[in-house]
Amino acid sequence: MASKSTSDYFRGGGRMLWWMVGSTAFMAQFSAVTFTGAAGKAFADGFAISAVYIGNTFAFFCGWAFFAHRFRQMRVDTPTEAIKNRFGPKNETFFSWALIVFSFLNAGVWLNALGVFTSAVFDADISLTIVAIGLTVLFVSVLSGAWGVVASDFVQTLVVAVVSIACAVVALVKIGGPTELVNNFPGGFFIGPNMNYPLILIGTFIFFLPKQIITMMNLHDSFRFLNAKDSFNARKASLLAMTLMGVGTIIWFIPPWAAATLYPDAATNYSQLGNKAADAVYLVFARNAMPIGTVGLLMAALFAASMSSMDSALNKNAGIFIRSIYQPFLAKRNKQTEDKKLLRISQVVSFISGIGVILAALYFASLKELSLFELMMSVSTMIQMPMMIPLLLAIVLKRTPQWAPWATIVVGLFVSYFIANIFTAEDFVSIFGIESLTRREIIDMNIILTIAGHVFITAGFFWATTLFYKEENDKNKVATDSFFKDLETPVIADDLQDEVDRQQRIKLGNMVMVMSLGILLMALIPNPFWGRIMFATCALIIACLGFLLKRSAVSKNM
């Protein structure tokens, strides 16, 4: 289904159903960091980690309320085409290169997280692990394009759900219920240890809400909603992602929360990981508390989570390069290339992008002093936010000069540098007479200051550029007016959509039912009776979903 055209390869031709789009939007935010770095943070600090994922849930709510359908209504194949329509071709070129480089960094963080965990499971060299996993994901992504990426994301969502729910139920039984989980958590469940000033924790939660909106609901990350078949399906997709994220926010972290009481020395089990040892706590729990075979299923979920993040980045990079760099390059020389050839070039670009991601992951693996959570937050707050602020405000503020986006990024990067190196957390709290902070408080305070700096200074700068806007100097006015008109004009699926819908239901139904058979076979593994029942129940639930999908295809066809 991805081999017909570049539009099919980049975004499934904009013909995907809401449950496919919603699952890929959800999985794009759900990388291996959730089972590794975030789990390590939950093990150490308790409920605090939920602030990030509550922020994700709130961002998807905002997507349902305002952003998702407008992104679909931009009527483009790639995010940078939308940037061109909004800000002009020069900004398109600037953002194309910047976003490709950023994707390398972001996907490198995700791949590194998976490498850390996998190397611990198999006691393998982490660099070799990263290369092997990266090439595997690369193979799938290059061949399948957007259809394969989104289809695998949907199936992988079910794998993640099965592992998460099964581990959460067992964890609650082992520890004696939710009350015991909260009461027995070392250092206090809601505040956690090494937190002398709870107000810092409240500030982290408050500032994560705007941060996640900025980093998820912008023109760059609009690619997930460009896949939807119409405006209505785009909104429903965001609602599904919001629901999955909201429920998952609690379920995911029950095992590491329980492990803090059940296995307090879990962070010392993998000393070869250095400061990242706590990031393997999910593995410790699965090995000690779950039936034999769960570790394999957990690894499948981790592969799934990283694939969804990495293959989306590769597919998106290919689209950005072809649409916003290669085709304009040909146009300047009055040359044209047929779509089939562009499709082949897209696959080559995906391959090269994958190699770049692997190299980035190898570099991050060498940073032993940073935990995965700190690494993720550093990339997200210091680099991602300055780039995404103008791409979020672009669909809210119309009268901005063409230099506004890149100038805002320059200001944002300066803000990040200023807070990281000049006006640090220690300097800020000294104003209030606080002499020292714990390491945890310093990390959280730096996150708060960086986000606050971008929300007020960087975003404020972009808004202030409207004061310098002069309509007579705006060479992109016609395209900008057309862009905002499209934003408010609903997309309605055409008559050819029914057959595509039927294919999606049948193919995904078959994939899901095959996966359920695989999980059912795990009931044959020598385990206690409850362990066999757990695998059989998970398989039955997944098989029912596959059956319903196939049945819906038949009823729709009739």
Coordinates of C-alpha atoms in Angstrom, one line a residue:
M1 CA 0.0 0.0 0.0
A2 CA 3.0 2.3 0.3
S3 CA 4.5 1.5 -3.1
K4 CA 1.9 3.4 -5.2
S5 CA 3.2 7.0 -4.8
T6 CA 5.3 9.2 -2.6
S7 CA 2.1 10.5 -0.9
D8 CA 1.3 6.9 0.1
Y9 CA 4.9 6.4 1.3
F10 CA 5.0 9.6 3.4
R11 CA 1.5 9.7 4.9
G12 CA -0.5 6.8 3.6
G13 CA -2.1 9.1 1.0
G14 CA -4.1 10.7 3.9
R15 CA -6.5 7.7 3.9
M16 CA -6.0 6.2 7.4
L17 CA -8.8 5.5 9.9
W18 CA -8.9 7.2 13.3
W19 CA -7.8 4.1 15.3
M20 CA -4.7 3.7 13.2
V21 CA -3.8 7.4 13.4
G22 CA -4.6 7.5 17.1
S23 CA -2.4 4.5 17.9
T24 CA 0.6 5.9 15.9
A25 CA 0.2 9.3 17.6
F26 CA 0.2 7.5 21.0
M27 CA 3.1 5.3 20.1
A28 CA 5.1 8.2 18.8
Q29 CA 5.1 9.6 22.4
F30 CA 5.7 6.1 23.9
S31 CA 9.3 5.2 23.3
A32 CA 11.5 2.7 25.1
V33 CA 12.3 5.6 27.4
T34 CA 9.0 4.9 29.1
F35 CA 10.1 1.4 30.1
T36 CA 13.6 2.4 30.9
G37 CA 14.5 6.0 31.8
A38 CA 11.0 6.9 33.0
A39 CA 10.6 3.7 34.9
G40 CA 13.9 4.4 36.6
K41 CA 12.6 7.8 37.6
A42 CA 9.4 6.3 38.9
F43 CA 11.4 3.7 40.9
A44 CA 13.6 6.5 42.5
D45 CA 11.1 9.4 42.9
G46 CA 7.6 8.0 43.0
F47 CA 4.6 9.7 41.4
A48 CA 6.6 12.7 40.1
I49 CA 7.3 11.1 36.7
S50 CA 3.5 11.1 36.0
A51 CA 3.8 14.9 35.4
V52 CA 5.4 14.3 32.0
Y53 CA 2.7 11.9 30.9
I54 CA -0.2 13.9 32.3
G55 CA 1.3 16.7 30.1
N56 CA 1.1 14.3 27.1
T57 CA -2.6 13.5 27.9
F58 CA -3.4 17.2 28.2
A59 CA -1.6 17.9 24.9
F60 CA -3.7 15.3 23.1
F61 CA -6.9 16.9 24.7
C62 CA -5.8 20.2 23.1
G63 CA -5.3 18.3 19.9
W64 CA -8.9 17.1 20.0
A65 CA -10.2 20.5 20.9
F66 CA -8.2 22.7 18.5
F67 CA -5.1 21.3 16.6
A68 CA -5.7 17.8 15.2
H69 CA -8.3 18.6 12.5
R70 CA -6.6 21.9 11.6
F71 CA -3.4 19.9 10.9
R72 CA -5.2 17.6 8.6
Q73 CA -6.8 20.5 6.9
M74 CA -3.5 21.9 5.9
R75 CA -3.7 19.5 2.9
V76 CA 0.0 18.7 2.6
D77 CA 2.1 15.5 2.5
T78 CA 4.9 16.7 4.8
P79 CA 5.2 19.2 7.7
T80 CA 7.7 21.4 5.9
E81 CA 5.3 21.9 3.0
A82 CA 3.0 23.5 5.7
I83 CA 5.9 25.6 6.9
K84 CA 6.4 26.8 3.3
N85 CA 2.8 27.8 3.0
R86 CA 2.8 29.6 6.3
F87 CA 6.3 31.3 6.3
G88 CA 7.7 31.1 2.7
P89 CA 10.3 28.9 0.9
K90 CA 13.3 30.3 2.7
N91 CA 11.9 29.2 6.1
E92 CA 11.0 25.9 4.5
T93 CA 14.6 25.2 3.6
F94 CA 15.9 26.4 7.0
F95 CA 13.5 24.2 9.0
S96 CA 13.9 21.2 6.7
W97 CA 17.6 20.9 7.5
A98 CA 17.1 21.8 11.2
L99 CA 14.3 19.3 11.7
I100 CA 16.2 16.5 10.0
V101 CA 19.2 17.1 12.3
F102 CA 16.9 17.3 15.3
S103 CA 15.2 14.0 14.3
F104 CA 18.6 12.3 14.3
L105 CA 19.1 13.5 17.9
N106 CA 15.7 12.6 19.1
A107 CA 15.5 9.1 17.5
G108 CA 19.1 8.6 18.7
V109 CA 17.9 9.1 22.3
W110 CA 15.1 6.5 21.8
L111 CA 17.4 4.0 20.2
N112 CA 20.0 4.4 22.9
A113 CA 17.3 3.8 25.5
L114 CA 16.4 0.5 23.8
G115 CA 20.1 -0.4 23.5
V116 CA 20.6 0.1 27.3
F117 CA 17.8 -2.2 28.2
T118 CA 18.5 -4.9 25.6
S119 CA 22.2 -5.1 26.4
A120 CA 21.2 -5.7 30.0
V121 CA 18.7 -8.4 29.1
F122 CA 21.1 -10.3 26.9
D123 CA 24.3 -9.3 28.6
A124 CA 25.6 -8.0 25.3
D125 CA 27.8 -5.1 24.3
I126 CA 25.6 -2.0 24.1
S127 CA 27.2 -0.6 20.9
L128 CA 26.7 -3.8 19.1
T129 CA 23.2 -4.0 20.4
I130 CA 22.4 -0.4 19.1
V131 CA 23.7 -1.2 15.6
A132 CA 21.8 -4.5 15.4
I133 CA 18.5 -3.0 16.5
G134 CA 19.0 0.1 14.4
L135 CA 19.5 -1.9 11.3
T136 CA 16.4 -4.0 12.0
V137 CA 14.2 -1.0 12.4
L138 CA 15.8 0.5 9.4
F139 CA 14.9 -2.5 7.2
V140 CA 11.2 -2.3 8.2
S141 CA 10.9 1.4 7.7
V142 CA 12.7 1.7 4.3
L143 CA 10.4 -1.0 2.8
S144 CA 7.1 -0.1 4.3
G145 CA 6.8 3.7 4.4
A146 CA 3.9 5.3 6.3
W147 CA 1.5 2.4 5.9
G148 CA 3.9 -0.1 7.5
V149 CA 4.8 2.4 10.2
V150 CA 1.3 3.1 11.2
A151 CA 0.1 -0.5 10.9
S152 CA 3.0 -1.8 13.1
D153 CA 2.2 1.0 15.6
F154 CA -1.3 -0.2 16.0
V155 CA -0.3 -3.9 16.5
Q156 CA 2.5 -2.7 18.8
T157 CA 0.0 -0.7 20.9
L158 CA -1.7 -4.0 21.7
V159 CA 1.7 -5.6 22.7
V160 CA 2.4 -2.6 25.0
A161 CA -1.1 -2.8 26.5
V162 CA -0.8 -6.5 27.2
V163 CA 2.6 -6.2 28.9
S164 CA 1.7 -3.1 30.9
I165 CA -1.7 -4.4 32.2
A166 CA -0.4 -7.8 33.1
C167 CA 2.6 -6.4 35.0
A168 CA 0.5 -3.8 36.8
V169 CA -2.0 -6.4 38.0
V170 CA 0.7 -8.8 39.2
A171 CA 2.5 -5.8 40.9
L172 CA -0.7 -4.8 42.8
V173 CA -1.3 -8.4 43.9
K174 CA 2.3 -8.8 45.1
I175 CA 2.4 -5.6 47.1
G176 CA -1.1 -6.0 48.5
G177 CA -3.1 -3.4 46.6
P178 CA -2.9 0.4 45.8
T179 CA -3.0 1.5 49.4
E180 CA 0.1 -0.6 50.3
L181 CA 1.8 0.6 47.1
V182 CA 1.4 4.3 48.2
N183 CA 2.0 3.8 51.9
N184 CA 5.1 1.7 51.6
F185 CA 7.0 3.7 49.0
P186 CA 10.4 4.7 50.3
G187 CA 10.6 8.4 51.0
G188 CA 7.0 9.1 50.3
F189 CA 5.0 8.2 47.2
F190 CA 3.8 11.7 46.1
I191 CA 6.9 13.7 46.9
G192 CA 9.6 11.1 46.9
P193 CA 13.0 11.2 48.5
N194 CA 15.6 14.0 48.3
M195 CA 12.9 16.7 47.9
N196 CA 13.1 19.3 50.6
Y197 CA 11.0 21.8 48.7
P198 CA 7.7 20.2 47.4
L199 CA 6.9 23.5 45.7
I200 CA 9.5 22.6 43.1
L201 CA 7.5 19.4 42.3
I202 CA 4.3 21.4 41.8
G203 CA 6.1 23.8 39.5
T204 CA 7.4 20.9 37.4
F205 CA 3.9 19.6 37.0
I206 CA 2.5 23.0 36.0
F207 CA 5.2 23.8 33.5
F208 CA 5.1 20.4 31.9
L209 CA 1.6 21.2 30.6
P210 CA 2.7 24.0 28.2
K211 CA 5.9 22.2 27.4
Q212 CA 4.1 19.1 26.1
I213 CA 1.7 21.2 24.1
I214 CA 4.6 23.0 22.5
T215 CA 6.5 19.8 21.7
M216 CA 3.5 17.8 20.5
M217 CA 1.1 20.2 18.8
N218 CA 3.2 22.0 16.3
L219 CA 3.7 22.0 12.5
H220 CA 6.6 19.6 12.7
D221 CA 4.7 17.0 14.7
S222 CA 1.5 17.5 12.7
F223 CA 2.7 14.6 10.5
R224 CA 0.8 12.0 12.5
F225 CA -2.5 13.7 11.8
L226 CA -1.8 14.3 8.1
N227 CA -2.4 10.5 7.7
A228 CA -6.1 10.8 8.7
K229 CA -8.7 10.3 6.0
D230 CA -10.7 13.4 7.0
S231 CA -11.0 16.1 9.7
F232 CA -13.4 14.1 11.9
N233 CA -11.0 11.1 12.0
A234 CA -8.1 13.4 12.9
R235 CA -10.0 14.6 16.0
K236 CA -11.1 11.1 17.0
A237 CA -7.5 10.0 16.6
S238 CA -6.3 12.6 19.1
L239 CA -9.1 11.6 21.5
L240 CA -8.0 8.0 21.3
A241 CA -4.4 8.9 22.0
M242 CA -5.5 11.1 24.9
T243 CA -7.4 8.1 26.4
L244 CA -4.6 5.6 25.9
M245 CA -2.1 8.1 27.4
G246 CA -4.3 8.9 30.4
V247 CA -4.9 5.3 31.3
G248 CA -1.3 4.4 30.6
T249 CA 0.1 7.1 32.8
I250 CA -0.9 5.1 35.9
I251 CA -0.6 1.6 34.6
W252 CA 2.9 1.9 33.2
F253 CA 4.5 2.9 36.5
I254 CA 2.8 0.5 38.9
P255 CA 5.5 -2.1 38.5
P256 CA 8.5 0.2 39.2
W257 CA 6.6 1.8 42.1
A258 CA 6.0 -1.6 43.5
A259 CA 9.6 -2.6 42.9
A260 CA 10.8 0.2 45.1
T261 CA 9.3 -1.7 48.0
L262 CA 9.6 -5.3 46.8
Y263 CA 13.1 -5.0 45.3
P264 CA 14.8 -2.0 46.8
D265 CA 18.2 -3.1 45.5
A266 CA 16.9 -3.4 42.0
A267 CA 19.1 -0.5 40.8
T268 CA 22.2 -2.3 41.8
N269 CA 21.5 -5.5 39.8
Y270 CA 23.0 -4.1 36.6
S271 CA 26.1 -2.2 37.8
Q272 CA 27.6 -2.4 34.2
L273 CA 25.1 0.3 33.2
G274 CA 26.6 2.8 35.6
N275 CA 24.3 5.7 36.4
K276 CA 21.7 4.1 34.1
A277 CA 21.3 1.0 36.3
A278 CA 18.0 2.1 37.7
D279 CA 16.7 2.2 34.1
A280 CA 16.6 -1.6 34.1
V281 CA 14.1 -1.8 37.0
Y282 CA 11.3 -3.0 34.8
L283 CA 13.4 -5.9 33.7
V284 CA 14.2 -6.8 37.4
F285 CA 10.5 -6.8 38.2
A286 CA 9.6 -9.0 35.1
R287 CA 12.3 -11.5 36.0
N288 CA 11.4 -11.7 39.7
A289 CA 7.6 -11.4 39.8
M290 CA 6.2 -12.4 36.4
P291 CA 5.8 -15.8 34.8
I292 CA 8.6 -17.2 32.6
G293 CA 8.3 -15.7 29.1
T294 CA 7.2 -12.2 30.3
V295 CA 10.7 -10.9 29.8
G296 CA 10.5 -11.9 26.1
L297 CA 7.1 -10.2 25.8
L298 CA 8.6 -7.1 27.5
M299 CA 11.4 -7.0 25.0
A300 CA 8.8 -7.3 22.2
A301 CA 7.0 -4.2 23.7
L302 CA 10.3 -2.3 23.9
F303 CA 11.2 -3.1 20.3
A304 CA 7.7 -2.0 19.4
A305 CA 8.0 1.3 21.3
S306 CA 11.4 2.2 19.8
M307 CA 10.3 1.1 16.3
S308 CA 7.3 3.4 16.4
S309 CA 9.5 6.4 17.4
M310 CA 12.5 5.6 15.1
D311 CA 10.6 4.6 11.9
S312 CA 8.3 7.6 12.2
A313 CA 11.4 9.8 12.3
L314 CA 13.0 8.0 9.2
N315 CA 9.8 8.2 7.2
K316 CA 9.3 11.9 8.1
N317 CA 12.9 12.8 7.2
A318 CA 12.5 11.2 3.8
G319 CA 9.3 13.2 3.1
I320 CA 11.0 16.4 4.3
F321 CA 14.1 15.9 2.1
I322 CA 12.2 15.0 -1.0
R323 CA 9.4 17.6 -0.8
S324 CA 11.3 20.5 0.6
I325 CA 14.9 20.1 -0.5
Y326 CA 15.3 17.8 -3.5
Q327 CA 12.2 18.8 -5.5
P328 CA 12.8 22.6 -5.0
F329 CA 16.4 21.9 -6.1
L330 CA 15.2 20.3 -9.3
A331 CA 12.6 23.1 -9.9
K332 CA 15.4 25.7 -9.9
R333 CA 17.1 23.8 -12.7
N334 CA 13.8 23.4 -14.6
K335 CA 14.0 19.6 -14.1
Q336 CA 11.3 17.2 -13.1
T337 CA 11.4 13.6 -11.9
E338 CA 8.5 11.1 -12.1
D339 CA 6.9 10.1 -8.8
K340 CA 8.1 6.5 -9.0
K341 CA 11.7 7.6 -9.1
L342 CA 11.1 10.0 -6.2
L343 CA 9.7 7.0 -4.3
R344 CA 13.0 5.1 -4.7
I345 CA 15.0 8.1 -3.7
S346 CA 12.8 8.4 -0.6
Q347 CA 13.8 4.9 0.4
V348 CA 17.5 5.7 0.0
V349 CA 17.0 8.8 2.1
S350 CA 15.3 6.7 4.8
F351 CA 18.3 4.3 4.8
I352 CA 20.8 7.2 5.2
S353 CA 18.7 8.7 7.9
G354 CA 18.7 5.4 9.8
I355 CA 22.5 5.3 9.7
G356 CA 22.6 8.8 11.1
V357 CA 20.3 7.8 14.0
I358 CA 22.4 4.8 14.8
L359 CA 25.5 7.1 15.0
A360 CA 23.7 9.5 17.3
A361 CA 22.6 6.6 19.6
L362 CA 26.2 5.4 19.8
Y363 CA 27.3 8.9 20.9
F364 CA 24.6 9.1 23.6
A365 CA 25.6 5.6 24.8
S366 CA 29.0 7.1 25.6
L367 CA 27.5 9.7 28.0
K368 CA 27.7 7.5 31.1
E369 CA 27.1 10.3 33.5
L370 CA 23.6 11.1 32.3
S371 CA 20.5 9.0 33.1
L372 CA 18.2 8.3 30.2
F373 CA 15.5 10.6 31.7
E374 CA 18.0 13.5 32.1
L375 CA 19.2 12.9 28.5
M376 CA 15.6 12.9 27.2
M377 CA 14.7 16.1 29.1
S378 CA 17.9 17.9 28.1
V379 CA 17.2 17.3 24.4
S380 CA 13.5 18.1 24.8
T381 CA 13.8 21.3 26.8
M382 CA 17.0 22.9 25.5
I383 CA 16.8 22.1 21.8
Q384 CA 13.3 21.0 20.9
M385 CA 11.3 23.8 22.6
P386 CA 13.1 26.7 20.8
M387 CA 12.5 25.0 17.4
M388 CA 8.8 24.2 18.1
I389 CA 7.5 27.4 19.6
P390 CA 7.3 29.3 16.3
L391 CA 5.8 26.2 14.7
L392 CA 3.1 26.1 17.4
L393 CA 2.3 29.8 17.3
A394 CA 2.3 29.8 13.5
I395 CA -1.3 28.6 13.4
V396 CA -2.4 31.1 16.1
L397 CA -0.6 34.3 15.1
K398 CA -0.9 35.4 11.4
R399 CA 0.8 38.8 11.0
T400 CA 4.4 37.9 11.6
P401 CA 7.4 38.9 9.4
Q402 CA 9.3 36.2 7.5
W403 CA 12.4 36.4 9.7
A404 CA 10.3 35.7 12.9
P405 CA 10.7 31.9 13.0
W406 CA 14.5 31.6 12.7
A407 CA 15.1 34.7 14.9
T408 CA 12.9 33.1 17.6
I409 CA 15.0 29.9 17.4
V410 CA 18.2 32.0 17.9
V411 CA 16.6 33.7 21.0
G412 CA 15.4 30.3 22.3
L413 CA 18.8 28.7 22.0
F414 CA 20.3 31.6 23.8
V415 CA 17.7 31.2 26.6
S416 CA 18.7 27.5 26.9
Y417 CA 22.4 28.4 27.1
F418 CA 21.8 31.2 29.5
I419 CA 19.9 29.0 32.0
A420 CA 22.2 26.0 31.6
N421 CA 25.5 28.0 32.1
I422 CA 24.9 31.5 33.5
F423 CA 21.7 31.8 35.5
T424 CA 21.4 28.2 36.9
A425 CA 19.0 26.7 39.4
E426 CA 21.4 27.5 42.3
D427 CA 21.5 31.2 41.2
F428 CA 17.7 31.3 41.1
V429 CA 17.0 29.8 44.5
S430 CA 19.7 32.0 46.1
I431 CA 17.5 35.0 45.4
F432 CA 15.0 33.5 47.9
G433 CA 17.7 32.7 50.5
I434 CA 18.0 29.0 49.8
E435 CA 21.6 28.0 50.0
S436 CA 21.6 24.4 48.6
L437 CA 19.4 22.0 46.7
T438 CA 19.6 18.2 46.4
R439 CA 20.7 16.8 43.0
R440 CA 17.1 15.8 42.2
E441 CA 15.9 19.4 43.1
I442 CA 18.6 20.9 40.9
I443 CA 17.5 18.7 37.9
D444 CA 13.8 19.6 38.4
M445 CA 14.6 23.3 39.0
N446 CA 16.7 23.5 35.8
I447 CA 13.8 22.0 33.8
I448 CA 11.3 24.5 35.3
L449 CA 13.6 27.5 34.6
T450 CA 14.3 26.3 31.0
I451 CA 10.6 25.8 30.2
A452 CA 9.6 29.1 31.9
G453 CA 12.3 30.9 29.9
H454 CA 10.9 29.5 26.6
V455 CA 7.2 30.0 27.5
F456 CA 7.7 33.7 28.5
I457 CA 10.8 34.9 26.7
T458 CA 11.0 32.8 23.5
A459 CA 7.3 32.7 22.9
G460 CA 7.0 36.3 23.9
F461 CA 9.6 37.2 21.4
F462 CA 7.7 35.5 18.6
W463 CA 4.5 37.3 19.6
A464 CA 6.5 40.6 19.7
T465 CA 7.6 40.2 16.1
T466 CA 4.0 41.0 15.1
L467 CA 4.7 44.6 16.0
F468 CA 7.2 44.7 13.1
Y469 CA 4.9 43.1 10.5
K470 CA 4.3 45.2 7.4
E471 CA 1.8 43.9 4.9
E472 CA 3.4 45.6 1.9
N473 CA 6.7 43.8 2.6
D474 CA 5.1 40.3 3.0
K475 CA 6.1 38.4 -0.1
N476 CA 4.3 35.3 1.2
K477 CA 1.0 37.0 2.0
V478 CA -1.1 35.2 -0.7
A479 CA 0.2 31.8 0.4
T480 CA -0.3 32.7 4.1
D481 CA -3.9 33.7 3.5
S482 CA -4.5 30.5 1.6
F483 CA -2.9 28.5 4.5
F484 CA -5.2 30.0 7.1
K485 CA -8.2 29.5 4.8
D486 CA -7.3 25.8 4.5
L487 CA -7.0 25.5 8.3
E488 CA -10.7 26.4 8.7
T489 CA -12.0 24.3 5.8
P490 CA -12.9 20.7 6.7
V491 CA -11.5 17.7 4.7
I492 CA -14.1 15.2 3.6
A493 CA -13.2 11.7 2.4
D494 CA -14.0 10.9 -1.2
D495 CA -15.9 7.9 -2.7
L496 CA -12.7 5.8 -3.1
Q497 CA -12.2 5.7 0.7
D498 CA -14.5 2.8 1.4
E499 CA -12.3 0.2 -0.3
V500 CA -9.2 1.6 1.5
D501 CA -11.1 1.4 4.8
R502 CA -12.0 -2.2 4.2
Q503 CA -8.3 -3.2 3.4
Q504 CA -7.2 -1.5 6.6
R505 CA -9.6 -3.5 8.7
I506 CA -8.9 -6.8 7.0
K507 CA -5.1 -6.5 7.0
L508 CA -4.9 -5.2 10.6
G509 CA -7.4 -7.8 11.8
N510 CA -5.2 -10.6 10.3
M511 CA -2.0 -9.2 11.8
V512 CA -3.7 -8.9 15.3
M513 CA -5.1 -12.5 15.2
V514 CA -1.7 -13.9 14.2
M515 CA -0.1 -12.1 17.1
S516 CA -2.8 -13.5 19.5
L517 CA -1.9 -17.0 18.4
G518 CA 1.8 -16.3 19.2
I519 CA 0.8 -15.1 22.7
L520 CA -1.5 -18.1 23.2
L521 CA 1.4 -20.4 22.6
M522 CA 3.1 -18.8 25.6
A523 CA 0.5 -20.6 27.8
L524 CA 2.5 -23.8 27.0
I525 CA 5.5 -22.5 28.8
P526 CA 6.0 -24.3 32.2
N527 CA 4.6 -21.8 34.6
P528 CA 2.2 -21.8 37.6
F529 CA -1.4 -22.1 36.6
W530 CA -2.0 -18.4 37.1
G531 CA 0.8 -17.6 34.7
R532 CA -0.6 -19.8 32.0
I533 CA -4.1 -18.3 32.5
M534 CA -2.5 -14.8 32.2
F535 CA -1.1 -15.5 28.7
A536 CA -4.3 -17.2 27.6
T537 CA -6.4 -14.3 28.7
C538 CA -4.2 -11.7 27.0
A539 CA -4.3 -13.8 23.8
L540 CA -8.1 -14.1 23.9
I541 CA -8.5 -10.3 24.3
I542 CA -6.3 -9.5 21.4
A543 CA -7.9 -12.2 19.2
C544 CA -11.3 -10.7 19.9
L545 CA -10.1 -7.3 18.8
G546 CA -8.7 -8.8 15.5
F547 CA -12.0 -10.7 14.9
L548 CA -14.0 -7.5 15.4
L549 CA -11.8 -5.6 13.0
K550 CA -12.3 -8.3 10.3
R551 CA -16.0 -8.4 11.0
S552 CA -16.3 -4.6 10.6
A553 CA -14.7 -4.9 7.2
V554 CA -17.3 -7.4 6.1
S555 CA -20.2 -5.3 7.4
K556 CA -18.9 -2.1 5.9
N557 CA -18.5 -3.8 2.6
M558 CA -22.1 -5.1 2.7

